[in-house]
Amino acid sequence: MLACVLSVSDCLAAHGHSALVLPLFSCTAPDLELAYASSDQLQGRRHKGATTADQILGDLYAALSWLRARYPLAAIHVLGFCFGGYVAFLAVMLPGVAQGLVFAVQV
């Protein structure tokens, strides 16, 4: 997980918005911590290549169910950067997602 992603969720929470961050490589490396160093980018690409759309959709459905159970009336918005942009793109096509913001999609 990138520290910058967590900082965005912390910023949203500080402004009164509930935020949930999905660990995109939970199936291949549940405790993965990455930065923007070249070696981290290579490692991230390796895990990205091992992650399937079905795994991502499964995680998205689980996250949406979790959010819906806790915040039944809240509008759910998603955002993603780079590979997370691809995930956000998938998420906006799912029922129950109000809007999405995608930065620099990398598939």
CSV table of C-alpha atoms in Angstrom, one decimal:
chain,number,residue,atom,x,y,z
A,1,MET,CA,0.0,0.0,0.0
A,2,LEU,CA,1.3,3.4,-0.8
A,3,ALA,CA,1.6,5.9,2.0
A,4,CYS,CA,0.3,8.7,-0.2
A,5,VAL,CA,-2.9,6.7,-0.7
A,6,LEU,CA,-3.4,6.5,3.0
A,7,SER,CA,-2.7,10.2,3.4
A,8,VAL,CA,-5.5,11.0,0.9
A,9,SER,CA,-7.9,8.9,2.9
A,10,ASP,CA,-6.7,10.6,6.2
A,11,CYS,CA,-7.3,14.0,4.5
A,12,LEU,CA,-10.8,13.0,3.5
A,13,ALA,CA,-11.6,11.7,7.0
A,14,ALA,CA,-10.2,14.9,8.5
A,15,HIS,CA,-12.8,16.8,6.4
A,16,GLY,CA,-15.7,14.6,7.6
A,17,HIS,CA,-15.8,12.0,4.8
A,18,SER,CA,-15.7,8.3,5.6
A,19,ALA,CA,-12.9,6.7,3.6
A,20,LEU,CA,-12.0,3.1,3.0
A,21,VAL,CA,-8.7,2.1,1.2
A,22,LEU,CA,-8.6,-1.2,-0.6
A,23,PRO,CA,-5.3,-3.1,-0.5
A,24,LEU,CA,-5.2,-3.8,-4.2
A,25,PHE,CA,-2.6,-6.6,-4.0
A,26,SER,CA,-4.2,-8.4,-1.0
A,27,CYS,CA,-4.4,-11.7,-2.9
A,28,THR,CA,-0.7,-11.7,-3.8
A,29,ALA,CA,0.9,-9.7,-0.9
A,30,PRO,CA,-1.5,-8.7,1.9
A,31,ASP,CA,1.0,-6.6,3.8
A,32,LEU,CA,2.8,-5.0,0.8
A,33,GLU,CA,4.1,-1.5,1.5
A,34,LEU,CA,5.4,0.4,-1.5
A,35,ALA,CA,6.8,3.9,-2.3
A,36,TYR,CA,7.7,5.4,-5.6
A,37,ALA,CA,11.3,4.1,-5.7
A,38,SER,CA,12.2,2.2,-8.9
A,39,SER,CA,12.5,-1.1,-7.0
A,40,ASP,CA,9.1,-0.6,-5.4
A,41,GLN,CA,7.6,0.2,-8.8
A,42,LEU,CA,9.0,-3.0,-10.2
A,43,GLN,CA,7.6,-5.0,-7.3
A,44,GLY,CA,4.2,-3.3,-7.7
A,45,ARG,CA,4.1,-4.1,-11.4
A,46,ARG,CA,4.8,-7.8,-10.6
A,47,HIS,CA,1.9,-7.9,-8.2
A,48,LYS,CA,-0.3,-6.0,-10.6
A,49,GLY,CA,0.4,-8.6,-13.2
A,50,ALA,CA,-0.6,-11.3,-10.8
A,51,THR,CA,-3.9,-9.7,-9.8
A,52,THR,CA,-7.0,-10.6,-11.8
A,53,ALA,CA,-10.1,-8.5,-12.6
A,54,ASP,CA,-12.2,-11.2,-10.8
A,55,GLN,CA,-10.1,-10.7,-7.7
A,56,ILE,CA,-10.5,-7.0,-7.9
A,57,LEU,CA,-14.3,-7.2,-8.4
A,58,GLY,CA,-14.5,-9.6,-5.5
A,59,ASP,CA,-12.7,-7.1,-3.3
A,60,LEU,CA,-14.9,-4.3,-4.6
A,61,TYR,CA,-18.2,-6.2,-3.9
A,62,ALA,CA,-17.0,-7.0,-0.4
A,63,ALA,CA,-16.0,-3.4,0.2
A,64,LEU,CA,-19.3,-2.1,-1.1
A,65,SER,CA,-21.2,-4.6,1.1
A,66,TRP,CA,-19.2,-3.5,4.1
A,67,LEU,CA,-19.8,0.2,3.4
A,68,ARG,CA,-23.5,-0.3,2.7
A,69,ALA,CA,-24.0,-2.2,6.0
A,70,ARG,CA,-22.4,0.6,8.0
A,71,TYR,CA,-23.6,3.6,6.0
A,72,PRO,CA,-26.9,2.5,4.4
A,73,LEU,CA,-27.9,6.0,3.3
A,74,ALA,CA,-24.5,7.4,2.2
A,75,ALA,CA,-23.6,8.0,-1.4
A,76,ILE,CA,-20.5,6.0,-2.3
A,77,HIS,CA,-17.8,7.7,-4.3
A,78,VAL,CA,-14.6,6.1,-5.5
A,79,LEU,CA,-11.3,7.5,-6.6
A,80,GLY,CA,-8.1,5.9,-7.9
A,81,PHE,CA,-4.7,6.8,-9.2
A,82,CYS,CA,-2.7,4.7,-11.7
A,83,PHE,CA,-3.7,1.0,-11.2
A,84,GLY,CA,-6.2,2.2,-8.6
A,85,GLY,CA,-7.7,4.3,-11.5
A,86,TYR,CA,-8.4,1.1,-13.3
A,87,VAL,CA,-10.1,-0.3,-10.1
A,88,ALA,CA,-12.1,2.9,-9.7
A,89,PHE,CA,-13.2,2.6,-13.4
A,90,LEU,CA,-14.4,-0.9,-12.7
A,91,ALA,CA,-16.1,0.3,-9.5
A,92,VAL,CA,-18.2,3.0,-11.1
A,93,MET,CA,-19.9,0.4,-13.2
A,94,LEU,CA,-21.2,-1.5,-10.1
A,95,PRO,CA,-24.6,-0.9,-8.6
A,96,GLY,CA,-24.5,1.4,-5.6
A,97,VAL,CA,-21.5,3.6,-6.7
A,98,ALA,CA,-22.6,7.2,-7.1
A,99,GLN,CA,-19.5,8.7,-8.8
A,100,GLY,CA,-15.9,8.0,-9.5
A,101,LEU,CA,-12.8,10.0,-10.0
A,102,VAL,CA,-10.0,8.4,-12.0
A,103,PHE,CA,-6.4,9.7,-12.3
A,104,ALA,CA,-3.9,8.3,-14.8
A,105,VAL,CA,-5.3,4.9,-15.5
A,106,GLN,CA,-2.7,2.2,-16.1
A,107,VAL,CA,-4.0,-1.2,-17.2
